[in-house]
PDB file of C-alpha atoms in Angstrom:
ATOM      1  CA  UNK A   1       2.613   7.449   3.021  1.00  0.00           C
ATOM      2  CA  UNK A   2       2.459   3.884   3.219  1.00  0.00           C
ATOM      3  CA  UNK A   3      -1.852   2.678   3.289  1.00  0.00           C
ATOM      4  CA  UNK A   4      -3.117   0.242   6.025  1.00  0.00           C
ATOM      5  CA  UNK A   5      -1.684  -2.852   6.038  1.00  0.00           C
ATOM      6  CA  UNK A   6      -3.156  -6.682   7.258  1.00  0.00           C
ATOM      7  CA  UNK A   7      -1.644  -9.819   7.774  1.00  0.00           C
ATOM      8  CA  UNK A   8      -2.126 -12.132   7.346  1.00  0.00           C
ATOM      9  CA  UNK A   9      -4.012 -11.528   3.594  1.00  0.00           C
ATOM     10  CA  UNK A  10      -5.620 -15.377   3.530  1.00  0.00           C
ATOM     11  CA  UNK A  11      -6.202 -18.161   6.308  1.00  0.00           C
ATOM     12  CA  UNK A  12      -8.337 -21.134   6.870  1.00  0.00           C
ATOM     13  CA  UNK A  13      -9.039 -22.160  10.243  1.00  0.00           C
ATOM     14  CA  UNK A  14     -11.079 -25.174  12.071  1.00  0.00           C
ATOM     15  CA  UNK A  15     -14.390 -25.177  14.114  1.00  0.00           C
ATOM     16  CA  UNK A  16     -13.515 -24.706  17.648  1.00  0.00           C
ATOM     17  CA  UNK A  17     -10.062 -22.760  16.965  1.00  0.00           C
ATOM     18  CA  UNK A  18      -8.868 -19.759  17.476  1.00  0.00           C
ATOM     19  CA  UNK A  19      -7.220 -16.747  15.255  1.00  0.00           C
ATOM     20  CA  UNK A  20      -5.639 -13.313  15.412  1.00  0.00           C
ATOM     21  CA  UNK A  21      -5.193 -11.290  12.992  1.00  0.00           C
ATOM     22  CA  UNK A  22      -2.716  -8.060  12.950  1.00  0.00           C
ATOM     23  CA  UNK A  23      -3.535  -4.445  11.206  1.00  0.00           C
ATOM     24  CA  UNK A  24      -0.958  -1.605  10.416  1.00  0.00           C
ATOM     25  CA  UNK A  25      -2.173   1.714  10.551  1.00  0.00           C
ATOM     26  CA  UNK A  26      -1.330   4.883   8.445  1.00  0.00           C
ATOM     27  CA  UNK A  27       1.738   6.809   9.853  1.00  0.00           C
ATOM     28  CA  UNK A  28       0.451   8.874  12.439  1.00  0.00           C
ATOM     29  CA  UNK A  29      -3.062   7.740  12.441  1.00  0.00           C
ATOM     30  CA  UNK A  30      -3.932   6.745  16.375  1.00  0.00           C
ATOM     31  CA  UNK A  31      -7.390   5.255  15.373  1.00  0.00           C
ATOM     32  CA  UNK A  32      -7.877   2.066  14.721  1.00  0.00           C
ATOM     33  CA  UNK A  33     -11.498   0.247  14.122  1.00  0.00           C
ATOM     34  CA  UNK A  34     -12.223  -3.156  12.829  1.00  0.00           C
ATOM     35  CA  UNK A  35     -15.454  -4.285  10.512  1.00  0.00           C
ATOM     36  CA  UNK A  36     -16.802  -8.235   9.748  1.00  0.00           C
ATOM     37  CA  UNK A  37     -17.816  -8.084   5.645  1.00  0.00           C
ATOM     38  CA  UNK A  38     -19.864 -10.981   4.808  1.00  0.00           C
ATOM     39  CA  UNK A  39     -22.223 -10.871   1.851  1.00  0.00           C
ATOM     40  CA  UNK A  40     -25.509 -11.321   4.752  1.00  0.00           C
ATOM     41  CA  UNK A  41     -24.481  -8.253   6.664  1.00  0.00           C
ATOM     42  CA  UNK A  42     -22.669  -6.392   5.204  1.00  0.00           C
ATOM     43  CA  UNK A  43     -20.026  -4.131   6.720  1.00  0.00           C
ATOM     44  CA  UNK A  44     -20.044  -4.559  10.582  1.00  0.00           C
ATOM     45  CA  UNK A  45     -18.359  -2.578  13.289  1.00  0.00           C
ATOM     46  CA  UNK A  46     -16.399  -4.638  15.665  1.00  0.00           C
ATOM     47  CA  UNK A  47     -14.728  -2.749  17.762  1.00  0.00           C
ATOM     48  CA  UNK A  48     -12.010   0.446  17.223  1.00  0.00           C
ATOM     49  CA  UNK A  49      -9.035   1.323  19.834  1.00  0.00           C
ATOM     50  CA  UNK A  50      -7.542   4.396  20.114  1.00  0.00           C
ATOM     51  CA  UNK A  51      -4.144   4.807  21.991  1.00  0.00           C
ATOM     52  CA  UNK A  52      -4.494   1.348  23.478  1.00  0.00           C
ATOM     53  CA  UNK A  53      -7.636   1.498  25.160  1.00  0.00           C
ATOM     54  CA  UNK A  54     -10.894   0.191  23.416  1.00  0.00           C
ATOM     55  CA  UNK A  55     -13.302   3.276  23.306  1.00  0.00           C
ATOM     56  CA  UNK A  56     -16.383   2.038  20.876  1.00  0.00           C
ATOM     57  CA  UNK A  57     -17.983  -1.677  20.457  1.00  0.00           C
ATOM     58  CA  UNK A  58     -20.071  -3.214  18.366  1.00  0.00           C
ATOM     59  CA  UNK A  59     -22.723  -6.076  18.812  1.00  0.00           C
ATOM     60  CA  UNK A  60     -20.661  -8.877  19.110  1.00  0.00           C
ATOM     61  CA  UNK A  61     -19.814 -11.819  21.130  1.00  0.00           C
ATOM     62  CA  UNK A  62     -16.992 -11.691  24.067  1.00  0.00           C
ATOM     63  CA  UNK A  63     -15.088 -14.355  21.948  1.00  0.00           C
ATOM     64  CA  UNK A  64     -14.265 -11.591  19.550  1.00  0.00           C
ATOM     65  CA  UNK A  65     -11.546  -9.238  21.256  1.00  0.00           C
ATOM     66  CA  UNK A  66      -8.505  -7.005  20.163  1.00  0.00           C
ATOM     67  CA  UNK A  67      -5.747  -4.650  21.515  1.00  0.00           C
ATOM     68  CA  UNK A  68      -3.339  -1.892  20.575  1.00  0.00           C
ATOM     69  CA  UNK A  69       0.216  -1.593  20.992  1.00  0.00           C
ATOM     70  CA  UNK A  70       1.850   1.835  21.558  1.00  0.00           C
ATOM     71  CA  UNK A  71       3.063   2.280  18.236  1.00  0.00           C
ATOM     72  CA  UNK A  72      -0.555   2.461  17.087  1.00  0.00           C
ATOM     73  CA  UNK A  73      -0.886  -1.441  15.432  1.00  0.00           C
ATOM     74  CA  UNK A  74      -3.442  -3.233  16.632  1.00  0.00           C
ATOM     75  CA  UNK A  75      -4.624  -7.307  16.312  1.00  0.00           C
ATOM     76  CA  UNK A  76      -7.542  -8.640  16.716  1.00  0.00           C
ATOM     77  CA  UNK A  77      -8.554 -12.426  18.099  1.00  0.00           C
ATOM     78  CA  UNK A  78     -11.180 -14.466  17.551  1.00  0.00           C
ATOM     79  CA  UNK A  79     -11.532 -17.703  20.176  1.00  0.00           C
ATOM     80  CA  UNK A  80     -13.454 -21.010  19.243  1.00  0.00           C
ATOM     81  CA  UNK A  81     -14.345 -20.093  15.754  1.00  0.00           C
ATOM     82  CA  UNK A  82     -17.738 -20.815  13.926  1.00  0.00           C
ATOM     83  CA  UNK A  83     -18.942 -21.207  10.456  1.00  0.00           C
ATOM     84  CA  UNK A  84     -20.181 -18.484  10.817  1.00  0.00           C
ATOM     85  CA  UNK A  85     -16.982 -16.243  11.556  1.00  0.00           C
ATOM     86  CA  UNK A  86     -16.056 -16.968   8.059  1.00  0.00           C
ATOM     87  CA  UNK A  87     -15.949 -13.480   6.436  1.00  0.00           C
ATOM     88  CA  UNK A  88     -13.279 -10.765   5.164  1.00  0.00           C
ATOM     89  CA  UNK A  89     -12.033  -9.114   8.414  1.00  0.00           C
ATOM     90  CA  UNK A  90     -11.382  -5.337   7.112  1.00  0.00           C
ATOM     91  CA  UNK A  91      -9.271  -2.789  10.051  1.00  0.00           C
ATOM     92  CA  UNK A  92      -9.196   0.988   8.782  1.00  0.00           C
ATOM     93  CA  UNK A  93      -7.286   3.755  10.339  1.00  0.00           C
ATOM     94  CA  UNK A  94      -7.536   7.241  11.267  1.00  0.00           C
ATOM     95  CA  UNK A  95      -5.717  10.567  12.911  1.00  0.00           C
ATOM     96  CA  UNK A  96      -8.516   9.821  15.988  1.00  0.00           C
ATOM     97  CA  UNK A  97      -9.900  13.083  16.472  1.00  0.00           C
ATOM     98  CA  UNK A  98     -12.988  12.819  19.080  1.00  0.00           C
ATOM     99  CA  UNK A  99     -15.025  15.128  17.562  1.00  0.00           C
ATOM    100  CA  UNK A 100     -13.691  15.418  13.433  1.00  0.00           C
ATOM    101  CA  UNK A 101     -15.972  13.557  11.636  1.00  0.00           C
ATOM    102  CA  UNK A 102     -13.012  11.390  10.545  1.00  0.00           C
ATOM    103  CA  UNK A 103     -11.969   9.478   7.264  1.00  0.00           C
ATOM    104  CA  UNK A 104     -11.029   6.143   8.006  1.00  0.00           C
ATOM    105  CA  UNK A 105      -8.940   4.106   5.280  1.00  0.00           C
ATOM    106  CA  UNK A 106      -9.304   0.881   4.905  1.00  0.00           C
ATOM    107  CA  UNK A 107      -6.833  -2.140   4.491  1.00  0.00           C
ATOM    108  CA  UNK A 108      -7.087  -4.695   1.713  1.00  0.00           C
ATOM    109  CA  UNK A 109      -8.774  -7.454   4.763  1.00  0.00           C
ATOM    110  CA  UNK A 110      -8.089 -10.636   6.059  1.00  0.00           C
ATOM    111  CA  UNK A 111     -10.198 -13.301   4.546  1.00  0.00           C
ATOM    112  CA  UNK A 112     -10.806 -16.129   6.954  1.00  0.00           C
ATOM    113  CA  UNK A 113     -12.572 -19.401   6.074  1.00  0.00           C
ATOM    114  CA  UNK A 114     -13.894 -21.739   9.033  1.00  0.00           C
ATOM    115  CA  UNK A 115     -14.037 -25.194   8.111  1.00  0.00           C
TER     116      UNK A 115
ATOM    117  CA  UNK B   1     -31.192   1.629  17.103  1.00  0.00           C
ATOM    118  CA  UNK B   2     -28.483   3.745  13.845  1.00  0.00           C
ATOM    119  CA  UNK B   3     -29.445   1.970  10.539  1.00  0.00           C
ATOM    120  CA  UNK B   4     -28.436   3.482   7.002  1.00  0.00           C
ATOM    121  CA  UNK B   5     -30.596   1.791   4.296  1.00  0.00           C
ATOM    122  CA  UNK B   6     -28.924   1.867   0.652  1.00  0.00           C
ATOM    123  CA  UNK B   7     -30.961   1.532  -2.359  1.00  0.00           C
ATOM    124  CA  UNK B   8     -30.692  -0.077  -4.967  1.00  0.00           C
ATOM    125  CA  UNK B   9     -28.876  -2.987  -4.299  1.00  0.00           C
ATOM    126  CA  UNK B  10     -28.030  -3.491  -8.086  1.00  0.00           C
ATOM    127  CA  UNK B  11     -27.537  -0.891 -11.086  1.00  0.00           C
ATOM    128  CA  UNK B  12     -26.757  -1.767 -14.405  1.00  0.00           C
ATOM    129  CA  UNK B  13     -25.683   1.155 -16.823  1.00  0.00           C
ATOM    130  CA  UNK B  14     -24.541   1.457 -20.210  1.00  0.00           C
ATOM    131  CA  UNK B  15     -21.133   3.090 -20.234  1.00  0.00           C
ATOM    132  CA  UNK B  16     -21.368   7.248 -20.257  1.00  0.00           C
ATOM    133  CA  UNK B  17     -24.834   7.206 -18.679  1.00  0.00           C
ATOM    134  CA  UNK B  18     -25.826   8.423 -15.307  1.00  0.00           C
ATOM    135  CA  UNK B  19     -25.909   6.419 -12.003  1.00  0.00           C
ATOM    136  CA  UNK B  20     -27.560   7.349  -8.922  1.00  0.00           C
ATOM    137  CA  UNK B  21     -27.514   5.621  -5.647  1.00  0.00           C
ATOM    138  CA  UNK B  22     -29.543   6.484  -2.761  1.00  0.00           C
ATOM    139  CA  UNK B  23     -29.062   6.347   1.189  1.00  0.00           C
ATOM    140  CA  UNK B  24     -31.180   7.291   4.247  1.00  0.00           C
ATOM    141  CA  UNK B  25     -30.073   7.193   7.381  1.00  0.00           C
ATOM    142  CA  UNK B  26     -31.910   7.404  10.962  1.00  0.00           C
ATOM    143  CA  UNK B  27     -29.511   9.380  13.080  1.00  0.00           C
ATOM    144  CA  UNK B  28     -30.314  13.020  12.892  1.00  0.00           C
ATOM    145  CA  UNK B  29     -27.100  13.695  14.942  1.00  0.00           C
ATOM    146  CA  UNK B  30     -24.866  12.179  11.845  1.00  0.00           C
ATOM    147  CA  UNK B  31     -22.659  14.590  10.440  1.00  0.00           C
ATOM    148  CA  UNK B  32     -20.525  12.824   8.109  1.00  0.00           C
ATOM    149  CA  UNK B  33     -21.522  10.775   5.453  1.00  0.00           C
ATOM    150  CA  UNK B  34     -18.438   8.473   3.277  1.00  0.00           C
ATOM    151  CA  UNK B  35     -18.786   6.867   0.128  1.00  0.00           C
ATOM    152  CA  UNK B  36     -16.687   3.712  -0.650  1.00  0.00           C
ATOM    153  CA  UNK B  37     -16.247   2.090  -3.661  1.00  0.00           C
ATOM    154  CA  UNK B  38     -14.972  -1.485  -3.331  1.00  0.00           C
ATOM    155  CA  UNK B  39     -13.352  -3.654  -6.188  1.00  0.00           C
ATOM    156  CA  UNK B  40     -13.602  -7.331  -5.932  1.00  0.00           C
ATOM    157  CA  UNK B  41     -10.534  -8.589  -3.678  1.00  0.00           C
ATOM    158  CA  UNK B  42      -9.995  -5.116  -2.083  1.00  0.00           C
ATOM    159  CA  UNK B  43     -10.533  -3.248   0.474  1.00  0.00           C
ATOM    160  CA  UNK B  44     -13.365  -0.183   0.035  1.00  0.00           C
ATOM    161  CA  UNK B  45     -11.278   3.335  -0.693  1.00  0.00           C
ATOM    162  CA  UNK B  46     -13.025   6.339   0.048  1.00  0.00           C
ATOM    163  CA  UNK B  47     -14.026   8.014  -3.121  1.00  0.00           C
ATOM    164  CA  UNK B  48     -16.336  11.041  -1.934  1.00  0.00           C
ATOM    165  CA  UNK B  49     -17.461  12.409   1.462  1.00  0.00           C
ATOM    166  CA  UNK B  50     -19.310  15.362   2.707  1.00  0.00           C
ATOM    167  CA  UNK B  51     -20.343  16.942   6.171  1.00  0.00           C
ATOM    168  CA  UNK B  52     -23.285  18.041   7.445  1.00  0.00           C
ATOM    169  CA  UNK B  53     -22.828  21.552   6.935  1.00  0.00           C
ATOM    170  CA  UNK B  54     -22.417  21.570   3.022  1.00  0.00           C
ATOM    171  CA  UNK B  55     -25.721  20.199   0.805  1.00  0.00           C
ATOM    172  CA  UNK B  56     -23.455  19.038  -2.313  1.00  0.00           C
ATOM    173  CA  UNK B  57     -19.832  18.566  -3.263  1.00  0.00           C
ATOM    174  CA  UNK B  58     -18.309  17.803  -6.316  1.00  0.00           C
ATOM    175  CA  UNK B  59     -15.263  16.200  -7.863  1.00  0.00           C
ATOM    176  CA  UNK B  60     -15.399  15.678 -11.379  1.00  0.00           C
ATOM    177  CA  UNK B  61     -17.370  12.648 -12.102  1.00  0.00           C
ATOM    178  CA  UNK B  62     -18.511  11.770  -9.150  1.00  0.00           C
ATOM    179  CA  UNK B  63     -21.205  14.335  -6.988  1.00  0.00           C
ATOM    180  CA  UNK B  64     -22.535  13.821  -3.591  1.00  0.00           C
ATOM    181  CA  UNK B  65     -25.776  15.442  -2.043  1.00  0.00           C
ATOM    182  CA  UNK B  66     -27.186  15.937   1.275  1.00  0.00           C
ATOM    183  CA  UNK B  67     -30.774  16.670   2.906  1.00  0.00           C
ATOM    184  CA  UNK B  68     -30.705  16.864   6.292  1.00  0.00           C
ATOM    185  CA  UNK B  69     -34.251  17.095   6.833  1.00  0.00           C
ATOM    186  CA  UNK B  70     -35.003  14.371   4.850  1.00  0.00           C
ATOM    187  CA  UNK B  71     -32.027  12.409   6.424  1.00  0.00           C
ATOM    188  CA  UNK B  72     -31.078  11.565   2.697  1.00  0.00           C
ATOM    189  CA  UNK B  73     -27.970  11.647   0.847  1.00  0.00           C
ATOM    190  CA  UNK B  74     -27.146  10.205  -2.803  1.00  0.00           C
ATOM    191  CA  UNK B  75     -24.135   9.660  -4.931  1.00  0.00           C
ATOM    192  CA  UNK B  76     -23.824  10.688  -8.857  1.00  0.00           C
ATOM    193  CA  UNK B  77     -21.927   9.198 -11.113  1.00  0.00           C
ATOM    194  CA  UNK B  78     -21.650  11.223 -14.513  1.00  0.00           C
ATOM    195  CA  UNK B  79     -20.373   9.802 -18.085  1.00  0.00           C
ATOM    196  CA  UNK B  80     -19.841   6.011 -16.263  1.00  0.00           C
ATOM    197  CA  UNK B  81     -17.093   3.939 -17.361  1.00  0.00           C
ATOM    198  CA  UNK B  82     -16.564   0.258 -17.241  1.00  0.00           C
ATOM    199  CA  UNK B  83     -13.559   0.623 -14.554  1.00  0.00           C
ATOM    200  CA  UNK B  84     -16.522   2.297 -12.220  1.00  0.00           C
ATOM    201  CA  UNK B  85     -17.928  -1.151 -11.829  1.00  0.00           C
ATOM    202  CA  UNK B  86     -17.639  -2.016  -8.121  1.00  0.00           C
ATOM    203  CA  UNK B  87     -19.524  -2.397  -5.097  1.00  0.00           C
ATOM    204  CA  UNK B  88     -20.221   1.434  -3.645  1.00  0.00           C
ATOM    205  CA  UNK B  89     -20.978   1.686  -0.060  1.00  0.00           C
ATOM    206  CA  UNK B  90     -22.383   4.806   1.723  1.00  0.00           C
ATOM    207  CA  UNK B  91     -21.703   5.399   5.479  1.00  0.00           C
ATOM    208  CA  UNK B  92     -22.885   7.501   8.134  1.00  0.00           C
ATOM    209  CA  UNK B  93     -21.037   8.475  11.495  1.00  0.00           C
ATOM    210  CA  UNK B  94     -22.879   7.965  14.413  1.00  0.00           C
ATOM    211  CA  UNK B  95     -21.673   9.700  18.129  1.00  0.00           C
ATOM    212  CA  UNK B  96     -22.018   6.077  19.956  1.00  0.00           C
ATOM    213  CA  UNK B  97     -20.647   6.697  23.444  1.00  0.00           C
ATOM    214  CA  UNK B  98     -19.305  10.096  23.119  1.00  0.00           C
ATOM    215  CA  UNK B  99     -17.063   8.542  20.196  1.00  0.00           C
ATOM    216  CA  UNK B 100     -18.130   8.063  16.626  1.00  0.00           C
ATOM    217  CA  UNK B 101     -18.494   5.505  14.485  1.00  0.00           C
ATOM    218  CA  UNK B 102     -19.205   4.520  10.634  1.00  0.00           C
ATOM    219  CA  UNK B 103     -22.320   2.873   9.673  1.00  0.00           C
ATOM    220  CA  UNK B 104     -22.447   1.142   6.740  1.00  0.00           C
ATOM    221  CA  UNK B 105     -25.646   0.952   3.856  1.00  0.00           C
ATOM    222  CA  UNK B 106     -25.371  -2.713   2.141  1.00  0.00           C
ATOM    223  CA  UNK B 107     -24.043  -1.687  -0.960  1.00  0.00           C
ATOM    224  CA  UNK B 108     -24.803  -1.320  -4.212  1.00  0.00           C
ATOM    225  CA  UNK B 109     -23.264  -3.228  -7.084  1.00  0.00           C
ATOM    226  CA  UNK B 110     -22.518  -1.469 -10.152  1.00  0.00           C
ATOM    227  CA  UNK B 111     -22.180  -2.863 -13.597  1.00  0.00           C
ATOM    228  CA  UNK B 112     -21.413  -0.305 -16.364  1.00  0.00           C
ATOM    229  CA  UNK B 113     -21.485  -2.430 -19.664  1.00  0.00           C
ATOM    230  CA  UNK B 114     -19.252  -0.932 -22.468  1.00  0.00           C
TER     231      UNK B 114
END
């Protein structure tokens, strides 16, 4: 099976912009969750969608936001960017079992710079 | 609130030595616990994982363990190679909202000098 995929792999953006970025899940995976890596915090849990309907969020501002299509890909959008947005913007996927204990795999990221 | 603490956050090795890297989380009701390894440029690809009802699981190199009255688990690497240098992350999932979710330790980066 084909792994995650992101797109786009690289962008840089402006102050005051905004920016959405697109994730391909695994075949069959109905799961979808999306993390901020910077090298200050770490690996942080935006948000994760699950047969288009947002069922977990993290701690973070309403000017991040996403959806899900029906075919299970999912974007998420970031409105009047930051500095401080500037991180690697990682989705993984998963089968979305409520109860499993599930793997998620990640994609390679989206690496956005704010200038 | 969930927090997973991750020590240490640096480990230098000489290749085929040992490497050990620790986690504790706060959740008692976690009951799966990920390790991710992360190469520079990458994405982090699970490597190991184990639930909360086994204590240790194997596959060859690479060992995970589990107390869950200590809230501790810890990842083993055995005979270390320069191609395990990465970042390793260990994760717990937390039932947030009747859903869960992975928490994430800050990492550990691992050098293993040849």
């Amino acid at each position: 099976k084909a792994g995650v995929t992101q797109t786009p792999r690289y962008l840089i953006k402006t102050r005051g912009q905004q920016v959405t970025l697109s994730c391909s899940p695994i075949s069959g995976h109905r799961s979808v969750s999306w993390y901020q890596q910077t090298p200050g915090q770490g690996l942080q849990f935006l948000f994760e969608y699950f047969s288009e309907t947002q069922r977990n969020k993290g701690n973070f501002p309403g000017r991040f936001s996403g959806r899900q299509f029906s075919n299970s890909r999912s974007e998420m959008n970031v409105s009047t960017l930051e500095l401080g947005d500037s991180a690697l913007y990682l989705c993984a996927s998963s089968p979305g079992d409520r109860f499993g204990g599930e793997t998620q795999y990640f994609g390679p990221g989206t690496r956005l710079l704010v200038l | 609130g969930e927090n997973v603490e991750q020590h240490p956050s640096t480990l230098s090795v000489q290749e085929g030595d040992s490497a050990v890297i620790k986690c504790t989380y706060s959740d008692s009701a976690s009951n799966y616990f990920p390790w991710y390894k992360q190469e520079l440029g990458k994405g982090p690809q699970l490597i190991i994982d184990i639930r909360s009802n086994v204590g240790e699981k194997k596959d060859q190199r690479i060992a995970v363990t589990l107390n869950k009255t200590a809230k501790h688990f810890s990842l083993h690497i055995t005979e270390t190679q320069p191609e395990d240098s990465a970042v390793y992350f260990c994760a717990a999932s937390i039932v947030d909202t009747g859903f869960q979710k992975l928490v994430f330790g800050t990492g550990t980066r691992l050098l293993v000098s040849p």
